[in-house]
Short mmCIF file of C-alpha atoms in Angstrom, two decimals:
data_model
loop_
_atom_site.label_atom_id
_atom_site.label_comp_id
_atom_site.label_asym_id
_atom_site.label_seq_id
_atom_site.Cartn_x
_atom_site.Cartn_y
_atom_site.Cartn_z
CA UNK I 295 70.72 79.29 148.40
CA UNK I 296 69.61 76.23 146.61
CA UNK I 297 72.13 74.84 143.72
CA UNK I 298 69.11 75.92 141.16
CA UNK I 299 70.03 79.80 142.51
CA UNK I 300 73.63 79.33 142.41
CA UNK I 301 74.34 78.22 139.10
CA UNK I 302 71.84 81.03 137.72
CA UNK I 303 73.83 83.64 139.26
CA UNK I 304 76.87 82.10 138.03
CA UNK I 305 75.21 82.37 134.32
CA UNK I 306 74.24 85.26 134.97
CA UNK I 307 77.68 87.01 136.06
CA UNK I 308 79.15 85.13 132.92
CA UNK I 309 77.05 86.04 130.09
CA UNK I 310 77.58 89.82 131.52
CA UNK I 311 81.07 89.42 131.71
CA UNK I 312 80.97 87.73 127.90
CA UNK I 313 79.03 90.85 127.06
CA UNK I 314 81.35 93.58 128.46
CA UNK I 315 84.35 91.36 126.85
CA UNK I 316 82.55 91.70 123.44
CA UNK I 317 81.72 95.37 123.43
CA UNK I 318 85.48 96.35 124.68
CA UNK I 319 86.66 93.98 121.85
CA UNK I 320 84.25 95.79 119.19
CA UNK I 321 85.93 99.44 120.84
CA UNK I 322 89.14 98.74 120.61
CA UNK I 323 89.29 97.42 116.90
CA UNK I 324 86.89 100.26 115.92
CA UNK I 325 89.96 102.80 117.43
CA UNK I 326 92.37 101.29 115.90
CA UNK I 327 93.77 103.69 113.04
CA UNK I 328 94.07 102.03 109.46
CA UNK I 329 97.59 102.04 110.00
CA UNK I 330 98.19 99.95 112.59
CA UNK I 331 95.57 97.46 111.29
CA UNK I 332 97.75 97.19 107.71
CA UNK I 333 101.14 96.86 110.15
CA UNK I 334 99.19 93.60 111.80
CA UNK I 335 98.23 92.25 108.70
CA UNK I 336 101.33 92.91 106.74
CA UNK I 337 103.50 92.44 109.77
CA UNK I 338 105.58 95.44 109.49
CA UNK I 339 107.93 96.59 111.73
CA UNK I 340 106.37 99.46 113.92
CA UNK I 341 107.13 102.95 112.08
CA UNK I 342 108.05 101.22 108.63
CA UNK I 343 105.63 102.00 105.72
CA UNK I 344 106.13 99.18 103.49
CA UNK I 345 107.83 95.26 103.87
CA UNK I 346 109.32 93.69 100.63
CA UNK I 347 110.29 90.20 100.46
CA UNK I 348 113.24 88.85 98.34
CA UNK I 349 114.58 92.34 97.61
CA UNK I 350 116.71 93.20 95.06
CA UNK I 351 118.43 97.18 94.17
CA UNK I 352 121.29 97.91 91.85
CA UNK I 353 122.95 100.91 92.09
CA UNK I 354 123.82 102.48 88.80
CA UNK I 355 126.59 105.21 87.91
CA UNK I 356 127.20 106.83 84.54
CA UNK I 357 125.06 104.09 83.32
CA UNK I 358 127.23 101.46 84.63
CA UNK I 359 126.18 98.53 87.00
CA UNK I 360 128.32 99.44 90.63
CA UNK I 361 127.13 96.76 92.77
CA UNK I 362 123.44 94.59 93.40
CA UNK I 363 121.91 94.33 96.79
CA UNK I 364 119.71 91.35 97.93
CA UNK I 365 118.18 90.58 100.70
CA UNK I 366 115.49 88.32 102.39
CA UNK I 367 113.47 91.13 103.60
CA UNK I 368 113.37 94.35 103.23
CA UNK I 369 111.44 97.54 105.77
CA UNK I 370 110.79 100.97 104.45
CA UNK I 371 110.92 103.82 107.31
CA UNK I 372 107.54 106.37 106.85
CA UNK I 373 110.11 109.09 106.12
CA UNK I 374 111.60 106.55 103.06
CA UNK I 375 115.48 107.54 104.15
CA UNK I 376 116.01 104.28 105.84
CA UNK I 377 116.12 100.88 104.64
CA UNK I 378 116.43 97.73 106.80
CA UNK I 379 117.25 94.76 105.69
CA UNK I 380 117.73 90.98 106.47
CA UNK I 381 120.05 88.68 105.48
CA UNK I 382 121.66 91.18 103.32
CA UNK I 383 124.35 90.19 100.26
CA UNK I 384 126.41 92.73 98.23
CA UNK I 385 128.14 91.87 95.16
CA UNK I 386 130.62 94.26 92.87
CA UNK I 387 133.66 93.06 90.76
CA UNK I 388 136.58 94.34 92.12
CA UNK I 389 138.90 96.70 89.87
CA UNK I 390 141.18 93.88 88.52
CA UNK I 391 137.70 92.06 88.01
CA UNK I 392 137.05 90.00 90.33
CA UNK I 393 134.14 89.70 92.54
CA UNK I 394 134.02 90.94 96.38
CA UNK I 395 130.96 89.43 98.33
CA UNK I 396 129.58 91.11 101.40
CA UNK I 397 127.03 89.21 103.64
CA UNK I 398 125.61 91.00 106.82
CA UNK I 399 122.20 89.46 108.79
CA UNK I 400 121.03 92.57 109.30
CA UNK I 401 121.60 96.25 107.57
CA UNK I 402 120.43 99.48 108.02
CA UNK I 403 120.31 101.80 104.22
CA UNK I 404 120.51 105.79 104.26
CA UNK I 405 118.76 106.75 101.26
CA UNK I 406 118.88 110.02 99.47
CA UNK I 407 115.59 108.99 96.88
CA UNK I 408 116.92 106.29 95.08
CA UNK I 409 120.74 106.33 95.70
CA UNK I 410 121.80 104.57 98.58
CA UNK I 411 124.63 106.96 100.59
CA UNK I 412 125.77 104.45 103.46
CA UNK I 413 124.75 101.12 104.55
CA UNK I 414 125.85 100.03 108.30
CA UNK I 415 126.34 95.94 108.66
CA UNK I 416 125.52 94.05 112.13
CA UNK I 417 125.51 90.92 113.01
CA UNK I 418 128.59 89.79 112.03
CA UNK I 419 129.75 91.02 108.54
CA UNK I 420 131.99 89.18 106.31
CA UNK I 421 133.34 89.92 103.12
CA UNK I 422 134.99 88.16 100.31
CA UNK I 423 137.09 88.96 98.00
CA UNK I 424 139.07 86.79 95.87
CA UNK I 425 140.89 84.50 97.99
CA UNK I 426 140.38 86.06 101.21
CA UNK I 427 137.73 86.57 103.79
CA UNK I 428 137.55 88.68 106.21
CA UNK I 429 135.17 89.00 109.19
CA UNK I 430 133.90 91.48 111.75
CA UNK I 431 130.88 92.47 113.90
CA UNK I 432 129.68 95.54 111.99
CA UNK I 433 130.80 97.99 109.45
CA UNK I 434 129.73 101.00 107.65
CA UNK I 435 129.84 100.63 103.89
CA UNK I 436 129.54 104.12 101.66
CA UNK I 437 129.28 103.36 98.01
CA UNK I 438 130.30 106.68 96.44
CA UNK I 439 133.71 106.58 98.04
CA UNK I 440 134.17 102.62 98.09
CA UNK I 441 134.97 103.31 101.64
CA UNK I 442 134.26 100.10 104.41
CA UNK I 443 134.96 101.17 108.07
CA UNK I 444 134.74 98.83 110.93
CA UNK I 445 135.72 99.87 114.51
CA UNK I 446 135.87 96.56 116.39
CA UNK I 447 138.00 93.20 115.72
CA UNK I 448 138.09 92.42 112.57
CA UNK I 449 139.87 88.74 111.02
CA UNK I 450 141.22 88.42 108.02
CA UNK I 451 142.37 84.51 106.62
CA UNK I 452 143.39 83.19 102.93
CA UNK I 453 145.69 81.91 101.62
CA UNK I 454 148.45 80.48 103.97
CA UNK I 455 147.86 83.95 106.00
CA UNK I 456 145.54 84.97 109.11
CA UNK I 457 145.69 88.78 110.02
CA UNK I 458 143.96 90.11 113.05
CA UNK I 459 143.10 93.66 114.46
CA UNK I 460 141.05 96.09 115.77
CA UNK I 461 139.55 99.03 113.54
CA UNK I 462 139.60 98.82 109.73
CA UNK I 463 139.36 100.97 106.79
CA UNK I 464 139.26 99.58 103.18
CA UNK I 465 138.00 99.90 99.76
CA UNK I 466 136.77 96.97 98.11
CA UNK I 467 136.78 97.79 94.48
CA UNK I 468 140.75 98.39 94.83
CA UNK I 469 140.68 95.27 97.54
CA UNK I 470 142.55 97.33 99.43
CA UNK I 471 142.13 97.52 103.28
CA UNK I 472 144.02 98.91 106.43
CA UNK I 473 143.63 97.28 109.92
CA UNK I 474 144.59 100.22 112.37
CA UNK I 475 146.31 98.91 115.47
CA UNK I 476 146.71 95.40 117.28
CA UNK I 477 147.83 94.16 114.31
CA UNK I 478 148.68 90.48 114.47
CA UNK I 479 150.12 88.09 111.41
CA UNK I 480 150.30 84.17 111.52
CA UNK I 481 151.71 82.83 108.04
CA UNK I 482 151.13 78.97 107.74
CA UNK I 483 153.42 77.53 105.01
CA UNK I 484 152.25 75.13 102.70
CA UNK I 485 152.45 71.46 103.43
CA UNK I 486 155.49 69.60 102.19
CA UNK I 487 152.82 67.56 99.66
CA UNK I 488 151.33 70.63 98.39
CA UNK I 489 154.82 71.89 97.64
CA UNK I 490 155.60 68.83 95.22
CA UNK I 491 152.17 68.76 93.58
CA UNK I 492 152.98 72.90 92.31
CA UNK I 493 156.69 71.71 90.99
#
């Protein structure tokens, strides 16, 4: 077979392959649902209805602000009962007027209409309250009961004190926390220079 015939045959095969690829692409695009196109265009997580950036939520009760929630991104599930957050921060004021701040890389909120009934925090939860910082891998926050539960290792640091334990039940507004098992406490005495400054 001459080189011209080989070139023509290859060109014919290439053109046929290109036409088949074009037909397949058009068929796939036309048979995608509107929801799939919207998800792709908006960058939505599958199964979600809406994505919000720079999310802000204020929870009110009896006309008073209970807490404020912000997040880098929020994805509403299609059934509107769950809200998935990235870089979540919850801010509230304790009963003695001091701020309490909860940070979590990921949070799944359970919703009842416009009311948050539960927040599951994962990825390393940090709770700042007063001069103390509490860290744990995951925690569940039940706002109506002002209750935080953490099943794993918990570390509390602040004011010359470090406490570790497994399992926690706490109440952020009243700033009362209880460790369940394997509790260890390390007290660091203030340095002499700090003592002399205070006297």
